[in-house]
Coordinates of C-alpha atoms in Angstrom, one line a residue:
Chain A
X1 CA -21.6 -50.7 118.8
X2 CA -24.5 -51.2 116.3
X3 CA -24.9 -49.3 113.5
X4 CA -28.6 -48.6 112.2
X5 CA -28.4 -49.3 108.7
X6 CA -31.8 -47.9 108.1
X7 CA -29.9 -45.0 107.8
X8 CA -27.9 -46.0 104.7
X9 CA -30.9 -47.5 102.6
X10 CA -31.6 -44.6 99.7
X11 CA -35.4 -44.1 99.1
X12 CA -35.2 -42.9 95.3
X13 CA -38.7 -41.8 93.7
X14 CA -40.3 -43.2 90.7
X15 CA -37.9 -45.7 90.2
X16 CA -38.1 -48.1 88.1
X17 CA -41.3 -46.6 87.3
X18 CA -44.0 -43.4 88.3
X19 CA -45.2 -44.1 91.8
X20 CA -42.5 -46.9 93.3
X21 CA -40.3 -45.6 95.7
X22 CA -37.3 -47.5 95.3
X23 CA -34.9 -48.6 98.0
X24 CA -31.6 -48.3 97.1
X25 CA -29.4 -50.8 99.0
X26 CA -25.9 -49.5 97.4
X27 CA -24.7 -46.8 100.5
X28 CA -25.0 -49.7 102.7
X29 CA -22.8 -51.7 100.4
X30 CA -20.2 -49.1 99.7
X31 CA -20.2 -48.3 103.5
X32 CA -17.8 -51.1 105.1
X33 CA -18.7 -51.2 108.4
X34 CA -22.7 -51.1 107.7
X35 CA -21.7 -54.0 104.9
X36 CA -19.7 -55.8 107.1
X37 CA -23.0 -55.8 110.3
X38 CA -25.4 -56.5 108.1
X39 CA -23.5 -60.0 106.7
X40 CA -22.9 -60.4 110.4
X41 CA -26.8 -60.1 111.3
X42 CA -28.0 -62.1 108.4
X43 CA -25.9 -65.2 109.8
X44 CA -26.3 -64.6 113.6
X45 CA -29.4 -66.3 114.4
X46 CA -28.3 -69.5 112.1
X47 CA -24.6 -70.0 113.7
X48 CA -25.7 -73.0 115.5
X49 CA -28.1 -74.1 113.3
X50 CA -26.3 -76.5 111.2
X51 CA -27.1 -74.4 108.1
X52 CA -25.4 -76.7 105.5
X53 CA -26.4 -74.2 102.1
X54 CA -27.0 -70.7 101.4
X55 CA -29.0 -70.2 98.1
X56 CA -30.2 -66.5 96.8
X57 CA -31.5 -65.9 93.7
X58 CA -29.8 -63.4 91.0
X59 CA -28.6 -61.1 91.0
X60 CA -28.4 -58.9 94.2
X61 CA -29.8 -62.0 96.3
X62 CA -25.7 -62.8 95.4
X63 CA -24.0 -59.7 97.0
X64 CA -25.3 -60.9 100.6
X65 CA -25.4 -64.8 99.7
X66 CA -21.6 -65.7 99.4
X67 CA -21.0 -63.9 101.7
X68 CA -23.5 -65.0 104.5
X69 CA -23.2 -68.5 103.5
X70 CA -19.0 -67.9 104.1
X71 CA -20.1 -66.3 107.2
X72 CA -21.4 -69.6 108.2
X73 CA -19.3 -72.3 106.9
X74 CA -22.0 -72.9 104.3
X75 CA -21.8 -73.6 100.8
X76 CA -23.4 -71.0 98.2
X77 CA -26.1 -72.4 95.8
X78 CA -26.9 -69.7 93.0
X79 CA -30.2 -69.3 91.9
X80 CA -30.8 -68.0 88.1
X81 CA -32.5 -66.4 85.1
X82 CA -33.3 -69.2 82.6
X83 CA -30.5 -70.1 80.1
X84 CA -27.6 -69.1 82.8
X85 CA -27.0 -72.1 84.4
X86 CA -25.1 -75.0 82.8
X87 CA -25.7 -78.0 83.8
X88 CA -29.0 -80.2 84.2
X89 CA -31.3 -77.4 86.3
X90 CA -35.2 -77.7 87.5
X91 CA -37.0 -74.7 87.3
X92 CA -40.2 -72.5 88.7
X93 CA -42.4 -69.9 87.1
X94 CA -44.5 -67.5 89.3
X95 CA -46.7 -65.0 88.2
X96 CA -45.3 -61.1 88.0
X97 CA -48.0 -58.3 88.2
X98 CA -47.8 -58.6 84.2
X99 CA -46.7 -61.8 82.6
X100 CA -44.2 -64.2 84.4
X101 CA -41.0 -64.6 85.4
X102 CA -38.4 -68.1 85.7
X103 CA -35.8 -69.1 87.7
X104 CA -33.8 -72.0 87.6
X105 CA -31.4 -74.2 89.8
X106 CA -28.9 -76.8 89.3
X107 CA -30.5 -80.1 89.8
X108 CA -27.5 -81.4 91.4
X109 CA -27.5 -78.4 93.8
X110 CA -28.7 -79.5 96.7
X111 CA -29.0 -82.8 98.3
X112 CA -32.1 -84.4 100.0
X113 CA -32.3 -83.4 103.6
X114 CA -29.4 -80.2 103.5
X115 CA -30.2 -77.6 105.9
X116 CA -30.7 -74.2 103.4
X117 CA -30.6 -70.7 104.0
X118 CA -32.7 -68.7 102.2
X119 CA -31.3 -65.0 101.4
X120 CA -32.5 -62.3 99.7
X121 CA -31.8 -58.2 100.1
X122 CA -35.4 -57.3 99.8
X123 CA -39.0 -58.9 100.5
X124 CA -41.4 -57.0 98.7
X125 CA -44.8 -59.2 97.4
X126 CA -42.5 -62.5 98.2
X127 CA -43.5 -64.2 94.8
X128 CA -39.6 -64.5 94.0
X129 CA -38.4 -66.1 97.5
X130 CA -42.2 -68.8 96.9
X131 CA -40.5 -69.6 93.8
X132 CA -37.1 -70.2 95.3
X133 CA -38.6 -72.4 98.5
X134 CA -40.4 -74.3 95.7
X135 CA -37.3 -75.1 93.9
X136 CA -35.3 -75.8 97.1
X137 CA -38.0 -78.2 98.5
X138 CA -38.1 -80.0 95.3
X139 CA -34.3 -81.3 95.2
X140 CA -35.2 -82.5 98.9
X141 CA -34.0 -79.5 100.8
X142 CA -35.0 -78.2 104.5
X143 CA -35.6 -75.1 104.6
X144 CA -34.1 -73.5 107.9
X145 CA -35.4 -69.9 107.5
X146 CA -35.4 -67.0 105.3
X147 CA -33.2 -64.0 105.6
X148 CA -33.8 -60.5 104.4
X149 CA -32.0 -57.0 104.7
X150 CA -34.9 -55.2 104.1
X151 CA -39.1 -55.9 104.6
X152 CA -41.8 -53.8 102.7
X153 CA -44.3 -54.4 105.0
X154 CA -47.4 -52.9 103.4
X155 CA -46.9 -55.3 100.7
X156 CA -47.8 -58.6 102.8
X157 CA -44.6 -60.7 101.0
X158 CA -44.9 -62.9 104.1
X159 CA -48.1 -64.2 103.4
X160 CA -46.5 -66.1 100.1
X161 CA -44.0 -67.8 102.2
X162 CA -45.9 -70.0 104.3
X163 CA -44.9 -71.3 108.1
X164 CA -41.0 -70.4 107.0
X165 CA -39.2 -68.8 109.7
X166 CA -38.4 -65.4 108.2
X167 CA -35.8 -62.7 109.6
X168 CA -35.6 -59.2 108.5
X169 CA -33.1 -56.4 109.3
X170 CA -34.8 -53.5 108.4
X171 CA -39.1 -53.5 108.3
X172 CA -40.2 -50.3 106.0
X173 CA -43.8 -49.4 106.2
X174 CA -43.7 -46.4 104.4
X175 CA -45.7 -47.0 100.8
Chain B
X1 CA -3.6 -77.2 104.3
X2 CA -4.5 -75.4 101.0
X3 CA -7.1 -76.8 98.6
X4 CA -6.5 -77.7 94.8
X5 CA -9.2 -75.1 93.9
X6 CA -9.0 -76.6 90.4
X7 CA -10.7 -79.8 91.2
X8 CA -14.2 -77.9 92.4
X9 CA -14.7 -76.4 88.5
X10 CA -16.8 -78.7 86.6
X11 CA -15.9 -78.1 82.6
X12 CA -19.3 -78.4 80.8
X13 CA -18.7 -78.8 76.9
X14 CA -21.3 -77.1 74.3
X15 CA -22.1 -74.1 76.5
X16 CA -23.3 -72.2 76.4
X17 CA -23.2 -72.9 72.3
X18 CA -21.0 -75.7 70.3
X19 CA -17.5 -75.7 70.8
X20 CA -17.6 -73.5 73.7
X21 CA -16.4 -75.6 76.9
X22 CA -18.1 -73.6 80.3
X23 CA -16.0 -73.6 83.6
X24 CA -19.0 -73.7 85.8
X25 CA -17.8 -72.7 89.0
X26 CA -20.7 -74.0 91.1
X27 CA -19.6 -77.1 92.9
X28 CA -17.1 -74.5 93.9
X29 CA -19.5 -72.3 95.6
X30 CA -21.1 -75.0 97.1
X31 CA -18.6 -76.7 99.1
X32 CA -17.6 -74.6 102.3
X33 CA -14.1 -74.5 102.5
X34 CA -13.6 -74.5 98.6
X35 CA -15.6 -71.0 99.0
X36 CA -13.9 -70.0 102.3
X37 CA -10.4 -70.3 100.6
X38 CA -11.2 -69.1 97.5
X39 CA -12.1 -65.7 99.0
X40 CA -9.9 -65.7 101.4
X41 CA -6.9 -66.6 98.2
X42 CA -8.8 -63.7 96.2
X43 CA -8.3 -61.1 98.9
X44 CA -4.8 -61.9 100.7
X45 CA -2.5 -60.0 98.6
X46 CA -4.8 -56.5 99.3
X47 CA -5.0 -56.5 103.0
X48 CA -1.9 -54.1 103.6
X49 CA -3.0 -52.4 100.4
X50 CA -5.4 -49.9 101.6
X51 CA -8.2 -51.0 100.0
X52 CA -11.5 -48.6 99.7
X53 CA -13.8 -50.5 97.6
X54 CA -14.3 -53.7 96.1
X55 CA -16.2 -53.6 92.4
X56 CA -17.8 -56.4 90.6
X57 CA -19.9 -56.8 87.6
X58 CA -23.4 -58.3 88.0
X59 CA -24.0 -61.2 88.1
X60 CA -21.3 -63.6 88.7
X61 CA -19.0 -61.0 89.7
X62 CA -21.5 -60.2 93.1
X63 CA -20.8 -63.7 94.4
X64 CA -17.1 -63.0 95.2
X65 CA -17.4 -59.3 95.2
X66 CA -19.2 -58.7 98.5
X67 CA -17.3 -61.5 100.2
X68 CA -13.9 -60.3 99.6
X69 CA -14.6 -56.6 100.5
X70 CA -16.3 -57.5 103.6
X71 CA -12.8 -59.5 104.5
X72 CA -11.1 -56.8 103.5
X73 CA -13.1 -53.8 105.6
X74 CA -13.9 -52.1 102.7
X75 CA -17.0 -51.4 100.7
X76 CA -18.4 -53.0 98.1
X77 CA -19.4 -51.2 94.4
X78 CA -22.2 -53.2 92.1
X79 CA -21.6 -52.7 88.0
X80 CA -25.1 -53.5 86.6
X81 CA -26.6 -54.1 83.5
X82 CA -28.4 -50.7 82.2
X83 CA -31.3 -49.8 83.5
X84 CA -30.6 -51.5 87.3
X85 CA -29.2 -48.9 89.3
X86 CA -31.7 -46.3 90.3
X87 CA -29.8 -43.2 91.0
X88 CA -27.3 -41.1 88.3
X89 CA -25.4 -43.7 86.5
X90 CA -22.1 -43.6 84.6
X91 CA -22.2 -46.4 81.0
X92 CA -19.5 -47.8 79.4
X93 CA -20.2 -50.2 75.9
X94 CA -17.9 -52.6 74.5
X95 CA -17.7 -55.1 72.0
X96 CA -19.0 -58.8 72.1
X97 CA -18.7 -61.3 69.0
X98 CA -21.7 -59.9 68.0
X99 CA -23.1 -56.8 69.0
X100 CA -21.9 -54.9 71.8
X101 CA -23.0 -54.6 75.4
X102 CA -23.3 -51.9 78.1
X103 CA -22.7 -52.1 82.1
X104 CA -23.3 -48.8 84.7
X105 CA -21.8 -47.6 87.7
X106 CA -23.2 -45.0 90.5
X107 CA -21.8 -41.9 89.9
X108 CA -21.4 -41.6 93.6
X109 CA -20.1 -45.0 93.8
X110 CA -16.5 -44.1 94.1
X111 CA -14.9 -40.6 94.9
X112 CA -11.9 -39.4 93.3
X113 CA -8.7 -41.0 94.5
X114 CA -10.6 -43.9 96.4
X115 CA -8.2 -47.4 96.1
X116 CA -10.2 -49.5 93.9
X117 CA -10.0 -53.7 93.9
X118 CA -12.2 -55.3 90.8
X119 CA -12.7 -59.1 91.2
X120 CA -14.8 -61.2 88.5
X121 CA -14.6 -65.3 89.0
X122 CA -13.7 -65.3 85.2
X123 CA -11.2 -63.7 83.0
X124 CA -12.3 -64.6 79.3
X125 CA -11.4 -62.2 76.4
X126 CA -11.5 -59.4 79.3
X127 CA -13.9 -56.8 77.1
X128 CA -16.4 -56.7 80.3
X129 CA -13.5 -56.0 83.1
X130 CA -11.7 -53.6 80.4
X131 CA -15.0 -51.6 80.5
X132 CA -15.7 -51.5 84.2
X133 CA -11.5 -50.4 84.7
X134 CA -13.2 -47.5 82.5
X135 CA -16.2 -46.5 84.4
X136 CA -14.0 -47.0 87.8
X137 CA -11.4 -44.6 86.6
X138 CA -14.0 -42.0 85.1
X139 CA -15.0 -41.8 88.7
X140 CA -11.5 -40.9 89.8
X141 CA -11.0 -44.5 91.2
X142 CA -7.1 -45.7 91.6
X143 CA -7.5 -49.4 90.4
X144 CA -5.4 -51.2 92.6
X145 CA -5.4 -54.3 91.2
X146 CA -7.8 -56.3 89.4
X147 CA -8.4 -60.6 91.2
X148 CA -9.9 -63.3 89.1
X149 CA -10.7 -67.0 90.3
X150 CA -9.8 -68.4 87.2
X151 CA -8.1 -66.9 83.5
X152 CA -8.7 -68.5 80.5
X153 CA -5.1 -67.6 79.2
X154 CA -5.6 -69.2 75.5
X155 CA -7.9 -66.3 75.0
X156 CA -5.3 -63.8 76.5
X157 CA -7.6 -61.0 78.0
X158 CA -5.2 -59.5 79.9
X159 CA -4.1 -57.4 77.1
X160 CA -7.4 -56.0 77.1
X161 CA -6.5 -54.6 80.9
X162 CA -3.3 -52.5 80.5
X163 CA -0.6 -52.1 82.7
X164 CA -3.1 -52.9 85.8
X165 CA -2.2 -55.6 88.4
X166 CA -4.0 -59.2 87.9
X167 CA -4.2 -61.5 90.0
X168 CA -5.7 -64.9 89.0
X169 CA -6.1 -68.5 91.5
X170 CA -6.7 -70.4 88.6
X171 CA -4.6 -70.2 84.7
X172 CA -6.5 -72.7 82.7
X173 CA -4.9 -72.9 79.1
X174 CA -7.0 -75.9 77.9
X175 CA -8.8 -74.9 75.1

């Protein structure tokens, strides 16, 4: 029996600021058996595959990442804020709705022609997942697909993220 | 056939300052069964132990966090940096060399009397798990036990954590 884990994403109001509806992923986490199907579906469609890394990007991309890419047989690749990782690390800047943000992977990471998962709890305007591809392509990486829990549609994500196969769990069209 | 987990941490020396020598737990992560065991390692002693929840401090702690609860059929807990969690939060602040710092919990993240597992990769001077025992008990949390992937024992953070339970894969006394 399938669970619908729409049912245990919290929609909490003017959060992190007046006019965002926020979608709170932590009753599906705390709920085992809606944790549990949702690491399942993220990794279905990619069991034969040949799916060689997982990366997500911090810090929640990490709660579904380990455990996907375990799911799979994968390895995990971290991706992170500036300054975190230690070793040599290429990085990508993409452009927030005010400013811009960094992120950084190990250099080392990947190898030219793995087979990566992308993962990632939410898609909203995408710019973080483009920024993540770009770094993943650039250590010589194939990207298989990209995985989400949860899709705001209305925001058009997908358009940032070019001919990738993308799955998502849950699609949310409600602005 | 178990794996010498030990091998997979790559020591990187002046980080993330001089003097400071960084157990970077990547290549770790990134090789399958190194990841596969050590969650598996990280989670065996709790599976007739009636775990509710597994708890983990952002960022690092998420990696191992999810993966264990989801092998052991419980839910999973994020502790975030302030500001993070959208709904009523719970703070705790402790002290750092310099300064302090302050993590959150959900209030409704754990009810009273739920069995509580904390897992972190790293046990260093233990000031961030010692806070997070704090916020899980203020919630009415039992702490079961609390599972590291690797304790820094020169810098002897377990006395920062009580009477509790600690489990740890890796003691690494090199200075």
């Amino acid at each position: 029996m399938s669970i619908d884990l729409r049912q245990f994403i919290r929609l909490v109001p003017d959060f992190p600021k007046p006019g965002i509806g926020f979608r709170d992923i932590t009753p599906l986490l705390a709920n085992p058996a809606a944790l549990d199907q949702a690491v399942a579906q993220l990794a279905e469609p990619y069991r034969q595959r040949n799916i060689d890394i997982v990366a997500a990007v911090e810090s929640r991309g990490f709660i579904f990442g380990a455990a996907v890419a375990r799911q799979l047989q994968a390895g995990f690749v971290p991706i992170r804020k500036p300054g975190k990782l230690p070793a040599d690390t290429a990085s990508a800047t993409y452009q927030l709705e005010y400013g811009t943000d960094t992120i950084e992977i190990h250099t080392d990471a990947i190898s030219p022609g793995q087979r990566v998962l992308l993962v990632d709890d939410l898609l909203a305007t995408g710019g973080t997942m483009a920024a993540a591809c770009q770094l993943v392509q650039g250590l010589g990486g194939k990207i298989v697909a990209i995985a989400f829990l949860i899709e705001l549609t209305f925001l058009h994500g997908r358009q940032k993220l070019g001919d990738h196969e993308i799955l998502t769990l849950i699609a949310d069209d409600t602005e």
